[in-house]
PDB file of C-alpha atoms in Angstrom:
ATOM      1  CA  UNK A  78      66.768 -89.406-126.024  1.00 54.00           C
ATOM      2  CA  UNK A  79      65.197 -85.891-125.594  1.00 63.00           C
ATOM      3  CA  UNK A  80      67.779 -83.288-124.503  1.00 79.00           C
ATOM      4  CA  UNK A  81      65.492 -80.224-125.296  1.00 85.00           C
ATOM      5  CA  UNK A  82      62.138 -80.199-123.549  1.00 88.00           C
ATOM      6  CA  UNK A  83      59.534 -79.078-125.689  1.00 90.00           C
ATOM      7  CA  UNK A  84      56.312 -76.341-124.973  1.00 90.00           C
ATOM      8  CA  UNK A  85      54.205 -78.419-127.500  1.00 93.00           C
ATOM      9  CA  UNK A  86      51.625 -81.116-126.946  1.00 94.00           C
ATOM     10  CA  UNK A  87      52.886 -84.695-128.360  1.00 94.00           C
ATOM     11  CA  UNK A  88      50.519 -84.501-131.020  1.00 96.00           C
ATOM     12  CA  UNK A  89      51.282 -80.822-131.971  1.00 97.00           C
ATOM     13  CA  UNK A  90      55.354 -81.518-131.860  1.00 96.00           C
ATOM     14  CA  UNK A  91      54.857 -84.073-134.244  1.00 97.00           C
ATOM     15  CA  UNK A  92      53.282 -81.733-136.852  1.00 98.00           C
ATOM     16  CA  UNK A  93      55.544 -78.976-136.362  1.00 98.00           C
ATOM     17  CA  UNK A  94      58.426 -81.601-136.164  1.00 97.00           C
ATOM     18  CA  UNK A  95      57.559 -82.837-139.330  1.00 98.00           C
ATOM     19  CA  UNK A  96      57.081 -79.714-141.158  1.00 98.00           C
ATOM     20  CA  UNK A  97      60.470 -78.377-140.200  1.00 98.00           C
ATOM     21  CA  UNK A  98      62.489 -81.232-140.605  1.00 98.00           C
ATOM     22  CA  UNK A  99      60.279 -81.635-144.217  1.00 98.00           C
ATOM     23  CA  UNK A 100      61.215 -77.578-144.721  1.00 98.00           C
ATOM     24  CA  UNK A 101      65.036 -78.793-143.726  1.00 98.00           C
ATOM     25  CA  UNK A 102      65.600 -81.273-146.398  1.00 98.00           C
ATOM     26  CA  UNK A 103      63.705 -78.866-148.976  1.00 98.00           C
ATOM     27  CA  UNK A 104      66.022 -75.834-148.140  1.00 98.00           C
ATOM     28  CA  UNK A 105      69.028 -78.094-148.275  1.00 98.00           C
ATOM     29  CA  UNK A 106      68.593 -80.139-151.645  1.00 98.00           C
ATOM     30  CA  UNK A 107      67.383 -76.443-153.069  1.00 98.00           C
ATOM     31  CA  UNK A 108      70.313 -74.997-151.968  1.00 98.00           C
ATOM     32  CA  UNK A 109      72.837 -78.132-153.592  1.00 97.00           C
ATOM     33  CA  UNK A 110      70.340 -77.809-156.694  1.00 97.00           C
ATOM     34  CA  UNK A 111      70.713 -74.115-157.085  1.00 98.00           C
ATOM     35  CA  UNK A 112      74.914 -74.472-156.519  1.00 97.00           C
ATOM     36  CA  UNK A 113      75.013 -77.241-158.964  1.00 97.00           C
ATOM     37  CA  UNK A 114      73.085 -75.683-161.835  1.00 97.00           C
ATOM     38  CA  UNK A 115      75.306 -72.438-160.713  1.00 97.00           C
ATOM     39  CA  UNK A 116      78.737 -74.392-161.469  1.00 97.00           C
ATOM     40  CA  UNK A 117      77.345 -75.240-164.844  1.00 97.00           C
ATOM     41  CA  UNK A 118      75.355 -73.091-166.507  1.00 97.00           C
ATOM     42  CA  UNK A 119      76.558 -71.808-169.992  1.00 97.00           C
ATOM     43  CA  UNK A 120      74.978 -69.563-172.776  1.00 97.00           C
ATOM     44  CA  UNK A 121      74.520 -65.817-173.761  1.00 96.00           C
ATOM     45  CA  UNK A 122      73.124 -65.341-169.831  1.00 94.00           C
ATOM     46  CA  UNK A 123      75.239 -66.596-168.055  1.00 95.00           C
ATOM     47  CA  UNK A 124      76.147 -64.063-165.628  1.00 96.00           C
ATOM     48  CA  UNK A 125      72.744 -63.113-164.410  1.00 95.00           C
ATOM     49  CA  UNK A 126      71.602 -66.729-164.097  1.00 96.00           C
ATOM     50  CA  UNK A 127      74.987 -67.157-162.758  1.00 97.00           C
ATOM     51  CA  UNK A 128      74.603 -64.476-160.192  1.00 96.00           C
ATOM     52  CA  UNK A 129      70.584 -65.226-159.566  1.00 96.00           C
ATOM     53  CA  UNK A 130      71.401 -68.959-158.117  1.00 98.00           C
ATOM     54  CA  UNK A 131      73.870 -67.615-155.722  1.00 97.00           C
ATOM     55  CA  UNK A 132      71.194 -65.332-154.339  1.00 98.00           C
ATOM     56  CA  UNK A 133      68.676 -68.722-153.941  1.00 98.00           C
ATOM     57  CA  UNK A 134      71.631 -70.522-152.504  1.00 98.00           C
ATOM     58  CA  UNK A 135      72.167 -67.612-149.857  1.00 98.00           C
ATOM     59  CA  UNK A 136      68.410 -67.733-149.255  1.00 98.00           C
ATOM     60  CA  UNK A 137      67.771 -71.730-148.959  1.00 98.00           C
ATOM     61  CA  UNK A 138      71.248 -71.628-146.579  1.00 98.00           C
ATOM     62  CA  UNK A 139      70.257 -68.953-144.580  1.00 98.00           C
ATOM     63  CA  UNK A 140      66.903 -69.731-144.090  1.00 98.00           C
ATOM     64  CA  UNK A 141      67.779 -73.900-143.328  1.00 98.00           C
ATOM     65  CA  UNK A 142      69.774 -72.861-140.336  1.00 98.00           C
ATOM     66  CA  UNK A 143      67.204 -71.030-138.590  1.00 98.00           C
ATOM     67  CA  UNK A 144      64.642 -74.011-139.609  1.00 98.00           C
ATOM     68  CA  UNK A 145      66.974 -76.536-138.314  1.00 98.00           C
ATOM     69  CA  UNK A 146      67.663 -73.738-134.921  1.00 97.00           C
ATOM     70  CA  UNK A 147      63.828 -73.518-134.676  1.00 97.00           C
ATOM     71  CA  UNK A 148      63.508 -77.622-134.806  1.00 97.00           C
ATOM     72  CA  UNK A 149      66.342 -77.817-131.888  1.00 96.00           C
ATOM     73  CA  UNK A 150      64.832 -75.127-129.882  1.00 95.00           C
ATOM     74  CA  UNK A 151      61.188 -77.365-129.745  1.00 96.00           C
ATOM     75  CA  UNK A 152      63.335 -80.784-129.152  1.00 95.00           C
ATOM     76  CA  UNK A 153      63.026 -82.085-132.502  1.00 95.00           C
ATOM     77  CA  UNK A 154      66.586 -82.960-134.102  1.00 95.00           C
ATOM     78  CA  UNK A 155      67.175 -81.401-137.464  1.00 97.00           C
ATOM     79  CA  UNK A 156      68.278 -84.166-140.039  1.00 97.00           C
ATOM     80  CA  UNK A 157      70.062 -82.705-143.195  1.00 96.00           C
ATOM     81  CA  UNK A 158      72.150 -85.458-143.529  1.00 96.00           C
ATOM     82  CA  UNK A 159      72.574 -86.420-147.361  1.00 96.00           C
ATOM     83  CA  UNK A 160      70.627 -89.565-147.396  1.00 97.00           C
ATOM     84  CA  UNK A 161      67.885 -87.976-146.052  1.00 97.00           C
ATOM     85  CA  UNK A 162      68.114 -85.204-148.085  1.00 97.00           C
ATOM     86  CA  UNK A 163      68.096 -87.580-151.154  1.00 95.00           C
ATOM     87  CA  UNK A 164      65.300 -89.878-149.877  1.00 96.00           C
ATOM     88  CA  UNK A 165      62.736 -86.795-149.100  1.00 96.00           C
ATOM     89  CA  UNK A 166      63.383 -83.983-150.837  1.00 95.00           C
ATOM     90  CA  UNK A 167      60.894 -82.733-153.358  1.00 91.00           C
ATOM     91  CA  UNK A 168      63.409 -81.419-155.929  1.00 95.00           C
ATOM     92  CA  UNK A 169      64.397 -83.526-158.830  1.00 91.00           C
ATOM     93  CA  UNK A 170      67.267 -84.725-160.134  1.00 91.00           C
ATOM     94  CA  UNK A 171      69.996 -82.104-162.194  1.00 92.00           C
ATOM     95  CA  UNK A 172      71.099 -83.581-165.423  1.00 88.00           C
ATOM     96  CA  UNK A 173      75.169 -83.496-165.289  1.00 93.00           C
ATOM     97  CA  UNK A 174      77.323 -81.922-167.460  1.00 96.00           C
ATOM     98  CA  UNK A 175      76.678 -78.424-168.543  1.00 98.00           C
ATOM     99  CA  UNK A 176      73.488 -76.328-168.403  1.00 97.00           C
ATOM    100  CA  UNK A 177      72.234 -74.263-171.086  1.00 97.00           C
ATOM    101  CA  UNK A 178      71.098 -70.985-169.207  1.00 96.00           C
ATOM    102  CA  UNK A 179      67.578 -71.738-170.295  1.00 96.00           C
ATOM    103  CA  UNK A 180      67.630 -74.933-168.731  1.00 96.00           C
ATOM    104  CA  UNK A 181      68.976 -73.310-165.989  1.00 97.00           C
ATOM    105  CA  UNK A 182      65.992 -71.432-165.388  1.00 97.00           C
ATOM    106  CA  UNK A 183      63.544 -74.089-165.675  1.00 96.00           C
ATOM    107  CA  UNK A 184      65.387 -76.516-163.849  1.00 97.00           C
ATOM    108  CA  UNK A 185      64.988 -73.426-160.842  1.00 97.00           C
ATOM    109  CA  UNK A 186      61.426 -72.511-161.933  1.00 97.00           C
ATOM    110  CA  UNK A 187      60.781 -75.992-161.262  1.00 97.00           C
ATOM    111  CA  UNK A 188      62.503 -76.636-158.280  1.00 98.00           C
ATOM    112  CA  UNK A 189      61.119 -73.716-156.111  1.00 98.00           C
ATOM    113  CA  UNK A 190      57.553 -74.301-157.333  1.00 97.00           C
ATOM    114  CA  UNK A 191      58.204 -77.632-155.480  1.00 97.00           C
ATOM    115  CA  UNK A 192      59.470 -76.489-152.226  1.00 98.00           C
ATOM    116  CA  UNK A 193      57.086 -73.519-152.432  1.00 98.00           C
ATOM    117  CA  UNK A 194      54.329 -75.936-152.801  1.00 98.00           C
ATOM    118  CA  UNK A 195      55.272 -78.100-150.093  1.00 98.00           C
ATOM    119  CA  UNK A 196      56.095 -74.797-147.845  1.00 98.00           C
ATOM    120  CA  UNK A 197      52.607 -73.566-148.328  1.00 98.00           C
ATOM    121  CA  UNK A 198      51.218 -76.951-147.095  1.00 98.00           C
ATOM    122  CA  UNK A 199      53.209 -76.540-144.066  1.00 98.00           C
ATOM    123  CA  UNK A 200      52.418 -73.068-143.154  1.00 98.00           C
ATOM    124  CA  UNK A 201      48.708 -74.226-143.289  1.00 98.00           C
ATOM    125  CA  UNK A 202      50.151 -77.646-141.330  1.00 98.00           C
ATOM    126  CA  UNK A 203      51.733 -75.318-138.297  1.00 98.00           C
ATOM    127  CA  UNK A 204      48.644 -72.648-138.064  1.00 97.00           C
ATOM    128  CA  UNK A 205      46.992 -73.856-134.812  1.00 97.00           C
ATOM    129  CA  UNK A 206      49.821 -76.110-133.024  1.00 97.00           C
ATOM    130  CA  UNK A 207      52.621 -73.648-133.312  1.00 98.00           C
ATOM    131  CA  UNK A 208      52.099 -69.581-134.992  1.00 97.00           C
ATOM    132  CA  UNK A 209      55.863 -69.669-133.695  1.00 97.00           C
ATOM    133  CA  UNK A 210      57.334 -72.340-136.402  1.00 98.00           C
ATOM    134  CA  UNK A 211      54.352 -71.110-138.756  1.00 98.00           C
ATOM    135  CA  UNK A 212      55.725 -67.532-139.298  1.00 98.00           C
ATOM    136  CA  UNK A 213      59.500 -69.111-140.153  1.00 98.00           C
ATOM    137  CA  UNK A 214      58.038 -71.004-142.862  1.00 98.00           C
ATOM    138  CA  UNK A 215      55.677 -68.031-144.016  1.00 98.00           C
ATOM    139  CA  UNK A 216      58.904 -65.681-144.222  1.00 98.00           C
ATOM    140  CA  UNK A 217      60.701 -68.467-146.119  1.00 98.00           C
ATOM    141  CA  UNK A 218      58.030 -69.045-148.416  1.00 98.00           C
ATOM    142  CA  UNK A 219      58.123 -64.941-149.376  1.00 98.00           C
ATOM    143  CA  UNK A 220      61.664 -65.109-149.725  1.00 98.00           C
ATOM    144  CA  UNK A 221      61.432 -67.919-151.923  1.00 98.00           C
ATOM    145  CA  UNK A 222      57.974 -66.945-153.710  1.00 98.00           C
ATOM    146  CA  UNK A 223      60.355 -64.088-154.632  1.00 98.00           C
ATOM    147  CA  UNK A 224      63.159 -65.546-155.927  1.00 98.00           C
ATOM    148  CA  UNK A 225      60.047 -67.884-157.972  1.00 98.00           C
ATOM    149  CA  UNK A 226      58.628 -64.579-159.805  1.00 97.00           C
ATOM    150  CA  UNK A 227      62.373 -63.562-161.160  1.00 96.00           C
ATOM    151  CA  UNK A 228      63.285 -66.539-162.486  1.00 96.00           C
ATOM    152  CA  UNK A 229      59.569 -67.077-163.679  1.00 96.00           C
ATOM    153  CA  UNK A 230      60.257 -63.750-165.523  1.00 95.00           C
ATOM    154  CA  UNK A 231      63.244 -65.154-166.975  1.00 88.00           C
ATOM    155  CA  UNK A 232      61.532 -67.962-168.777  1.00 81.00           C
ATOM    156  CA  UNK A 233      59.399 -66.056-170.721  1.00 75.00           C
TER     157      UNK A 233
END
């Protein structure tokens, strides 16, 4: 059932479709990722990497409503339901139990190169069938290309 009728082609919804509800999942799982590591990070940085994963968690929340508003607004129905979340997302898995604050960094260093990668081949996905979608994912990509090059900085 299609509620929302949509300005795209067949062919183009499906791209955009799945590049937002791809961009969905990422933006949720980065956001659990980023609160889990935030609940247990320990060691002599702890309140900067403490305070740093809030800010991606603000980001990936933030920027997976509008994703998910975008996807409604073109007819597609956002899916961030946790099974899909754990069947697609590019992320891997946190260790449990504590965090070491270094880990903590790599663990984020390595999650947002993943969703940045994927979020790049979606921007280049959306170009022709829909500028519209494409410039949500390019402003989410620079917020999160951002966040990237601090905790990048912290690793070193």
């Amino acid at each position: 059932m299609s509620v929302v009728k949509s300005p795209l082609s067949e062919a183009d919804l499906k791209t955009v479709g799945d590049a937002l509800k791809g961009a969905l999942v990422d933006l949720v799982d980065l956001a659990l990722v980023a609160k889990q590591v935030h609940w247990n990070v320990v060691g002599p940085r702890f309140r900067s990497v403490h305070l740093q994963l809030d800010e991606v968690v603000d980001t990936a929340r933030q920027h997976s409503d509008t994703v998910a508003e975008r996807s409604s607004a073109i007819g597609v129905t956002p899916d961030g339901r946790a099974s899909t979340v754990a069947a697609q997302s590019a992320i891997g898995s946190v260790p449990d139990g504590w965090i070491k604050d270094v880990d903590a960094v790599r663990t984020l260093v390595d999650a947002l190169g993943a969703v940045i990668g994927r979020m790049r081949e979606r921007i280049d996905a959306t170009e022709k069938p829909d500028p519209v979608s494409q410039d949500i994912l390019i402003g989410l990509t620079a917020d999160l290309e951002k966040h990237a090059w601090m905790f990048q900085a912290e690793s070193v």
